[in-house]
Amino acid sequence: MRPRTWVLVLAALFAVLQLAQVTGRDSPDSKNYVSYALALGGADRRAAAARTVDWVCAGRASGAARAQSVNVVRFHAPSPARRVFAQCRADELRHVARRSAERTDGHVVPFVGPRLRAIFEVRPGYPVFLLPFVTVFGVTWGVWLASVLVTVAGGVLAFLVLRTLSVPVPLALTGQALYYVLPVGTTAMRPMTEGLLLALTLTAVWGCALALTGRTDAGRGDAGRAGKAWAGERAGVALVAGALLALFAVKHAQALFLGACLAGAGTAVAVVRRRRGQAAGRGVVAITAAGCAAVAGTLLLARLLHYPSEAESMQDLLTDHYARPDRVRPWPEFLHLEWDFWVEWLRRQAPAPLFPAALAAGAWGARRRPAFGVFLLAAAGTGFLTQAGHPDIAIGGGRLIVLAWLLPVLGVPLLLEPLVPRLAAVPTQGAPRTAGVSR
């Protein structure tokens, strides 16, 4: 089969497997995003609350029924689904009604207090993405389909990045499969911003690969090829800039982190090339400029639009979502928590070091494309920056640090590249077919 067929087969197989759990993937944050999307679609607050609560409670009821079916003591008892759904619905709607007595400006249904709601109000990107799906297919199937499509898109982007780097098709497909089977795919399927963050970050990484590949081709002296290379560089820079702009709407902190990391990576690549007597390259300079513009633009727009500041985010963390009084001296407490968090995080990694081993393998593989590897490390590093900004050990599943998994997703196929022989170029018509290894 052609490579595109294999890409579609992997994507379809992943989508079919996700039918095993259509509901029950939500988190407390998911309610805010889904109600936001419903409000954008024209639903009033009462209707948006009811539809969101029904979706959440259906997932809890389904989970309770499955759990009881394998309970060694109660597996023969009647299903608790109806009871769990009714109780969940009553509790959630009562909670919303109590919150509705407060000031409730904006699109998000008051599942949480106004200060925490303000953080979700400045993230319209994911609700806008959800809107057509929940409008056409309803909340349950709309959220599921949106999650499947954004996760499938991430895997396809991983394939495209690797093919742009001239990685053999089997290894590019391996990168797509790794995206689906590693925690990246599981996290992207959850109805939160992470799926879009991963896809947009991979779009920026693809842009970096295009820009760097264009520079390589441009140095071969052929005028036509140089023109195509410059077109590739421009397309790559456009992808980087577009991804950074979209990230601002999804989660502006990620636009800030990725912009800063790409600018730092571009500067490092340019400095090394200058020291070797080489030109920095138009693509590298343009990506660096785009990263700097993203940092400056994010800071400026966030201030002009009165987005919650980093101080507000810190208070949210240290007061357990504003359940306690604000901290008088938040920075010393935050730094203390930061140190303790990473000590405990490392301790928990030691008994089961899959993640550190995967990162090491990915980093070693990235060495095969040194310039691109720097940009890949920069993009993956935003996962550590996100986690450092929220040193909360209670947030399980590695959701905050998930962007770091992009390093093994793309780096491991590069690491395996020497093990896969490449077919020689297709011979001219009438010439005998030969196969060999080309490097």
Coordinates of C-alpha atoms in Angstrom, one line a residue:
M1 CA 0.0 0.0 0.0
R2 CA 1.0 3.6 -0.5
P3 CA 2.3 5.5 2.6
R4 CA -0.8 7.6 2.7
T5 CA -2.9 4.5 2.9
W6 CA -0.9 3.2 5.9
V7 CA -1.3 6.6 7.6
L8 CA -5.1 6.3 7.1
V9 CA -5.1 2.7 8.3
L10 CA -3.3 3.6 11.5
A11 CA -5.6 6.6 12.1
A12 CA -8.7 4.5 11.5
L13 CA -7.5 1.7 13.8
F14 CA -6.9 4.3 16.5
A15 CA -10.3 5.8 16.1
V16 CA -12.0 2.4 16.2
L17 CA -10.2 1.5 19.4
Q18 CA -11.5 4.8 21.0
L19 CA -15.1 3.5 20.7
A20 CA -14.3 1.4 23.8
Q21 CA -14.8 4.6 25.9
V22 CA -17.0 7.3 24.4
T23 CA -17.7 8.9 27.7
G24 CA -15.9 9.1 31.1
R25 CA -12.7 10.8 29.9
D26 CA -13.7 14.2 31.4
S27 CA -12.0 16.1 34.1
P28 CA -13.2 19.0 36.3
D29 CA -11.8 21.4 33.7
S30 CA -13.8 19.7 30.9
K31 CA -17.1 21.1 32.2
N32 CA -15.9 24.6 31.7
Y33 CA -14.7 24.1 28.1
V34 CA -17.9 22.2 27.0
S35 CA -20.2 24.8 28.6
Y36 CA -18.2 27.5 26.9
A37 CA -18.6 25.8 23.5
L38 CA -22.4 25.4 24.1
A39 CA -22.7 29.1 25.1
L40 CA -20.9 30.1 21.9
G41 CA -23.4 28.0 20.0
G42 CA -26.3 30.1 21.4
A43 CA -27.4 28.0 24.4
D44 CA -28.5 30.0 27.4
R45 CA -26.8 29.4 30.7
R46 CA -29.5 27.0 32.0
A47 CA -29.4 24.9 28.8
A48 CA -25.6 24.9 28.6
A49 CA -25.4 23.8 32.3
A50 CA -28.0 21.0 31.8
R51 CA -26.4 19.6 28.7
T52 CA -22.9 19.7 30.2
V53 CA -24.1 18.1 33.4
D54 CA -25.9 15.3 31.5
W55 CA -22.7 14.6 29.6
V56 CA -20.6 14.5 32.7
C57 CA -23.0 12.4 34.7
A58 CA -23.5 9.9 31.8
G59 CA -19.8 9.3 32.0
R60 CA -19.8 8.7 35.7
A61 CA -22.8 6.4 35.5
S62 CA -21.1 4.4 32.7
G63 CA -17.9 4.1 34.8
A64 CA -19.8 3.0 37.9
A65 CA -21.6 0.3 35.9
R66 CA -18.4 -1.0 34.5
A67 CA -16.7 -1.0 37.8
Q68 CA -19.4 -2.9 39.5
S69 CA -19.5 -5.5 36.7
V70 CA -16.0 -6.6 37.6
N71 CA -16.3 -6.2 41.4
V72 CA -15.6 -9.6 43.0
V73 CA -18.4 -9.0 45.5
R74 CA -21.1 -7.0 43.8
F75 CA -20.7 -8.1 40.1
H76 CA -24.1 -9.8 40.3
A77 CA -26.0 -6.8 41.7
P78 CA -28.2 -4.6 39.5
S79 CA -26.5 -1.8 37.6
P80 CA -26.0 1.4 39.5
A81 CA -26.0 3.5 36.4
R82 CA -29.4 5.2 36.9
R83 CA -28.9 5.9 40.5
V84 CA -25.4 7.4 40.0
F85 CA -26.7 9.5 37.1
A86 CA -29.6 10.9 39.0
Q87 CA -27.5 11.7 42.1
C88 CA -24.7 13.2 40.0
R89 CA -27.2 15.4 38.1
A90 CA -28.9 16.6 41.2
D91 CA -25.7 17.5 42.9
E92 CA -24.1 19.3 39.9
L93 CA -27.2 21.4 39.1
R94 CA -27.6 22.3 42.7
H95 CA -24.0 23.4 42.8
V96 CA -24.5 25.5 39.6
A97 CA -27.7 27.1 41.0
R98 CA -25.8 28.1 44.2
R99 CA -23.0 29.6 42.1
S100 CA -25.4 31.4 39.8
A101 CA -26.3 33.8 42.7
E102 CA -22.8 35.3 42.2
R103 CA -21.8 37.5 39.3
T104 CA -21.6 35.3 36.3
D105 CA -20.4 37.3 33.3
G106 CA -18.8 35.5 30.4
H107 CA -19.6 32.2 28.6
V108 CA -18.5 29.6 31.1
V109 CA -21.3 28.1 33.3
P110 CA -20.4 28.8 37.0
F111 CA -19.2 25.4 38.0
V112 CA -16.3 27.2 39.8
G113 CA -15.7 30.5 41.4
P114 CA -15.4 33.8 39.4
R115 CA -11.6 34.0 39.7
L116 CA -11.0 30.5 38.4
R117 CA -13.7 31.0 35.8
A118 CA -11.7 34.0 34.5
I119 CA -8.8 31.7 33.6
F120 CA -11.0 29.6 31.4
E121 CA -12.7 32.6 29.8
V122 CA -9.4 33.6 28.2
R123 CA -9.0 30.3 26.5
P124 CA -11.6 30.4 23.7
G125 CA -9.6 28.3 21.2
Y126 CA -10.7 24.9 22.4
P127 CA -14.3 25.8 22.8
V128 CA -14.4 27.3 19.3
F129 CA -12.9 24.0 18.0
L130 CA -15.5 22.0 19.9
L131 CA -18.4 24.2 18.7
P132 CA -19.2 22.6 15.3
F133 CA -18.9 19.1 16.7
V134 CA -21.3 19.6 19.6
T135 CA -23.7 21.6 17.4
V136 CA -24.0 18.8 14.8
F137 CA -23.4 15.6 16.8
G138 CA -24.5 16.6 20.3
V139 CA -22.3 16.8 23.3
T140 CA -21.5 13.1 23.8
W141 CA -20.5 12.2 20.3
G142 CA -19.4 15.7 19.4
V143 CA -16.8 15.8 22.1
W144 CA -15.6 12.2 21.3
L145 CA -15.3 12.9 17.6
A146 CA -13.4 16.2 18.2
S147 CA -11.0 14.4 20.5
V148 CA -10.5 11.6 18.0
L149 CA -9.8 14.0 15.1
V150 CA -7.4 16.2 17.0
T151 CA -5.5 13.1 18.2
V152 CA -5.4 11.6 14.8
A153 CA -4.2 14.9 13.4
G154 CA -1.3 14.9 15.9
G155 CA -0.2 11.4 14.7
V156 CA -0.4 12.5 11.1
L157 CA 1.7 15.6 11.9
A158 CA 4.3 13.4 13.5
F159 CA 4.5 11.3 10.3
L160 CA 4.8 14.5 8.2
V161 CA 7.6 15.9 10.3
L162 CA 9.6 12.7 10.0
R163 CA 9.0 12.4 6.2
T164 CA 10.1 16.1 5.8
L165 CA 13.4 15.0 7.5
S166 CA 13.6 12.2 4.8
V167 CA 13.1 9.5 7.4
P168 CA 12.0 6.2 5.7
V169 CA 8.3 5.5 5.6
P170 CA 8.2 2.6 8.0
L171 CA 9.9 4.7 10.7
A172 CA 7.7 7.7 10.0
L173 CA 4.7 5.4 10.5
T174 CA 6.4 4.3 13.7
G175 CA 6.4 7.9 14.9
Q176 CA 2.7 8.1 14.1
A177 CA 2.0 4.9 16.1
L178 CA 4.1 6.1 19.0
Y179 CA 2.0 9.2 19.2
Y180 CA -1.1 7.1 19.5
V181 CA 0.2 4.5 22.0
L182 CA 2.3 6.6 24.3
P183 CA 0.7 8.8 27.0
V184 CA 0.5 11.5 24.3
G185 CA -2.5 9.9 22.6
T186 CA -4.3 9.1 25.9
T187 CA -3.9 12.7 27.1
A188 CA -4.9 14.2 23.7
M189 CA -8.1 12.2 23.8
R190 CA -9.2 13.9 27.0
P191 CA -11.6 16.8 26.4
M192 CA -9.3 19.5 27.4
T193 CA -6.8 21.8 25.7
E194 CA -3.9 19.4 25.6
G195 CA -4.9 17.7 22.3
L196 CA -4.9 21.1 20.5
L197 CA -1.7 22.1 22.3
L198 CA 0.1 19.0 21.1
A199 CA -1.2 19.3 17.5
L200 CA -0.3 23.0 17.2
T201 CA 3.1 22.5 18.8
L202 CA 3.7 19.7 16.2
T203 CA 2.6 22.1 13.5
A204 CA 5.3 24.5 14.6
V205 CA 7.9 21.6 14.7
W206 CA 6.9 20.7 11.2
G207 CA 7.5 24.3 10.2
C208 CA 10.9 24.1 11.7
A209 CA 11.7 20.9 9.7
L210 CA 10.5 22.5 6.5
A211 CA 12.6 25.7 7.1
L212 CA 15.7 23.7 7.8
T213 CA 15.2 21.3 4.9
G214 CA 14.7 24.2 2.6
R215 CA 18.1 25.7 3.7
T216 CA 19.8 22.4 2.9
D217 CA 18.4 22.1 -0.5
A218 CA 19.1 25.8 -1.3
G219 CA 22.8 25.2 -0.8
R220 CA 23.1 22.8 -3.8
G221 CA 23.5 25.5 -6.4
D222 CA 20.6 24.6 -8.6
A223 CA 18.5 27.7 -9.2
G224 CA 15.2 25.9 -9.6
R225 CA 15.8 23.8 -6.5
A226 CA 16.9 26.9 -4.6
G227 CA 13.6 28.6 -5.5
K228 CA 11.6 25.6 -4.2
A229 CA 13.7 25.5 -1.1
W230 CA 13.0 29.2 -0.4
A231 CA 9.3 28.4 -0.9
G232 CA 9.7 25.6 1.6
E233 CA 11.3 27.9 4.1
R234 CA 8.5 30.4 3.8
A235 CA 5.9 27.7 4.2
G236 CA 7.7 26.5 7.3
V237 CA 8.0 29.9 8.9
A238 CA 4.3 30.5 8.1
L239 CA 3.4 27.3 9.9
V240 CA 5.4 28.3 12.9
A241 CA 3.9 31.8 13.0
G242 CA 0.3 30.4 12.5
A243 CA 0.8 27.8 15.2
L244 CA 2.0 30.4 17.7
L245 CA -0.9 32.7 16.9
A246 CA -3.4 29.9 17.3
L247 CA -1.8 28.8 20.6
F248 CA -2.5 32.2 22.0
A249 CA -6.2 31.6 21.6
V250 CA -6.0 28.0 23.1
K251 CA -3.7 28.7 26.0
H252 CA -1.6 31.8 25.8
A253 CA 1.0 30.5 28.3
Q254 CA 2.0 27.8 25.7
A255 CA 2.4 30.5 23.0
L256 CA 4.8 32.3 25.4
F257 CA 6.7 29.2 26.3
L258 CA 7.0 27.9 22.8
G259 CA 7.9 31.3 21.4
A260 CA 10.7 31.7 23.9
C261 CA 12.0 28.2 23.4
L262 CA 12.1 28.4 19.6
A263 CA 13.8 31.8 19.8
G264 CA 16.4 30.4 22.1
A265 CA 16.9 27.3 19.9
G266 CA 17.2 29.5 16.7
T267 CA 19.8 31.7 18.5
A268 CA 21.8 28.6 19.6
V269 CA 21.8 27.2 16.0
A270 CA 22.8 30.5 14.5
V271 CA 25.6 31.0 17.0
V272 CA 27.0 27.5 16.3
R273 CA 26.8 28.0 12.6
R274 CA 28.5 31.4 12.8
R275 CA 31.4 29.9 14.8
R276 CA 31.8 27.3 12.1
G277 CA 31.9 30.0 9.4
Q278 CA 28.5 29.1 8.1
A279 CA 25.5 31.4 7.4
A280 CA 22.8 31.2 10.0
G281 CA 20.2 30.5 7.3
R282 CA 17.1 32.5 6.4
G283 CA 14.8 29.9 7.9
V284 CA 16.6 29.9 11.3
V285 CA 16.6 33.6 11.4
A286 CA 12.9 33.8 10.5
I287 CA 11.9 31.2 13.1
T288 CA 13.9 33.1 15.8
A289 CA 12.2 36.3 14.8
A290 CA 8.8 34.6 15.0
G291 CA 9.5 33.3 18.4
C292 CA 10.6 36.7 19.7
A293 CA 7.5 38.2 18.2
A294 CA 5.3 35.6 19.9
V295 CA 6.9 36.4 23.3
A296 CA 6.5 40.1 22.9
G297 CA 3.0 39.8 21.4
T298 CA 1.7 37.4 24.0
L299 CA 2.9 39.6 26.9
L300 CA 1.5 42.8 25.3
L301 CA -1.9 41.3 24.3
A302 CA -2.3 39.6 27.7
R303 CA -1.8 42.9 29.4
L304 CA -4.0 44.9 27.0
L305 CA -6.8 42.3 27.3
H306 CA -6.5 42.1 31.1
Y307 CA -5.8 38.4 31.2
P308 CA -5.1 36.9 34.6
S309 CA -1.4 37.4 35.5
E310 CA 1.2 34.9 36.6
A311 CA 0.6 36.2 40.1
E312 CA -3.1 35.2 39.8
S313 CA -2.1 31.8 38.6
M314 CA 0.3 31.4 41.5
Q315 CA -2.5 32.3 44.0
D316 CA -4.7 29.7 42.3
L317 CA -2.1 27.0 42.8
L318 CA -1.2 27.9 46.4
T319 CA -4.8 28.4 47.6
D320 CA -6.1 25.2 46.1
H321 CA -8.2 27.0 43.4
Y322 CA -9.0 29.9 45.8
A323 CA -10.5 27.7 48.4
R324 CA -8.2 29.4 51.0
P325 CA -7.1 33.0 51.6
D326 CA -4.5 34.5 49.3
R327 CA -0.9 34.1 50.2
V328 CA 0.8 37.2 51.5
R329 CA 4.3 36.1 50.3
P330 CA 3.6 33.8 47.3
W331 CA 7.0 33.7 45.7
P332 CA 9.0 32.1 48.6
E333 CA 6.2 29.5 49.1
F334 CA 6.1 28.8 45.4
L335 CA 9.8 28.3 45.1
H336 CA 9.8 26.1 48.2
L337 CA 7.0 24.0 46.6
E338 CA 8.8 23.9 43.3
W339 CA 11.9 22.4 44.8
D340 CA 10.0 19.8 46.8
F341 CA 7.9 18.9 43.7
W342 CA 10.9 18.1 41.5
V343 CA 12.6 16.1 44.3
E344 CA 9.4 14.0 44.7
W345 CA 8.9 13.8 40.9
L346 CA 12.4 12.4 40.4
R347 CA 11.9 9.9 43.3
R348 CA 8.7 8.6 41.6
Q349 CA 10.4 8.2 38.3
A350 CA 13.2 6.1 39.7
P351 CA 11.2 2.8 40.3
A352 CA 9.6 2.9 36.8
P353 CA 11.9 5.0 34.6
L354 CA 10.1 4.6 31.3
F355 CA 9.7 8.4 30.8
P356 CA 13.3 9.3 31.5
A357 CA 14.5 6.4 29.3
A358 CA 12.2 7.5 26.5
L359 CA 13.4 11.0 26.8
A360 CA 17.0 9.9 26.7
A361 CA 16.4 7.7 23.6
G362 CA 14.6 10.6 21.9
A363 CA 17.4 13.0 22.7
W364 CA 20.0 10.6 21.4
G365 CA 18.0 10.1 18.2
A366 CA 17.6 13.8 17.7
R367 CA 21.4 14.1 17.4
R368 CA 21.1 12.6 13.9
R369 CA 19.5 15.9 12.7
P370 CA 21.5 18.3 14.9
A371 CA 19.8 21.6 13.9
F372 CA 16.3 20.1 13.9
G373 CA 17.1 18.3 17.1
V374 CA 17.7 21.6 18.9
F375 CA 14.3 22.9 17.9
L376 CA 12.7 19.5 18.9
L377 CA 14.3 19.7 22.3
A378 CA 13.0 23.3 22.6
A379 CA 9.4 22.3 21.8
A380 CA 9.5 19.3 24.1
G381 CA 11.0 21.5 26.8
T382 CA 7.8 23.5 27.0
G383 CA 6.3 20.4 28.8
F384 CA 8.8 20.9 31.6
L385 CA 8.0 24.6 31.7
T386 CA 4.3 24.0 31.9
Q387 CA 4.9 21.5 34.7
A388 CA 7.2 23.9 36.5
G389 CA 4.5 26.6 36.4
H390 CA 2.1 24.2 38.1
P391 CA 4.1 22.1 40.6
D392 CA 1.0 20.1 41.8
I393 CA 1.8 16.5 42.4
A394 CA -1.9 15.7 42.7
I395 CA -2.4 16.3 39.0
G396 CA -1.9 12.7 37.8
G397 CA -1.3 11.1 34.4
G398 CA 1.5 13.5 33.4
R399 CA -1.0 15.8 31.7
L400 CA 0.9 19.0 32.3
I401 CA 4.3 17.6 31.1
V402 CA 2.8 15.7 28.2
L403 CA 4.5 17.9 25.6
A404 CA 7.8 16.4 26.6
W405 CA 6.7 13.1 25.1
L406 CA 7.1 14.7 21.7
L407 CA 10.8 14.1 22.0
P408 CA 10.6 10.3 22.0
V409 CA 7.7 10.3 19.5
L410 CA 10.0 12.0 16.9
G411 CA 13.4 11.1 18.3
V412 CA 13.1 7.3 18.6
P413 CA 12.4 6.9 14.8
L414 CA 15.5 8.9 14.2
L415 CA 17.4 6.7 16.6
L416 CA 16.3 3.6 14.7
E417 CA 17.0 5.1 11.2
P418 CA 20.4 3.3 10.8
L419 CA 18.7 0.0 11.3
V420 CA 16.3 0.4 8.3
P421 CA 17.9 0.1 4.8
R422 CA 16.6 2.5 2.2
L423 CA 15.6 1.5 -1.3
A424 CA 17.7 3.1 -4.0
A425 CA 16.0 5.6 -6.3
V426 CA 13.6 4.1 -8.8
P427 CA 15.5 3.2 -12.0
T428 CA 14.6 4.6 -15.4
Q429 CA 12.2 2.6 -17.5
G430 CA 13.8 -0.5 -18.9
A431 CA 16.7 -0.5 -16.4
P432 CA 17.1 -3.5 -14.1
R433 CA 15.7 -3.0 -10.6
T434 CA 18.3 -2.8 -7.9
A435 CA 18.1 -2.2 -4.2
G436 CA 20.8 -0.9 -1.8
V437 CA 21.5 1.3 1.1
S438 CA 21.8 5.0 0.4
R439 CA 23.1 7.5 2.9

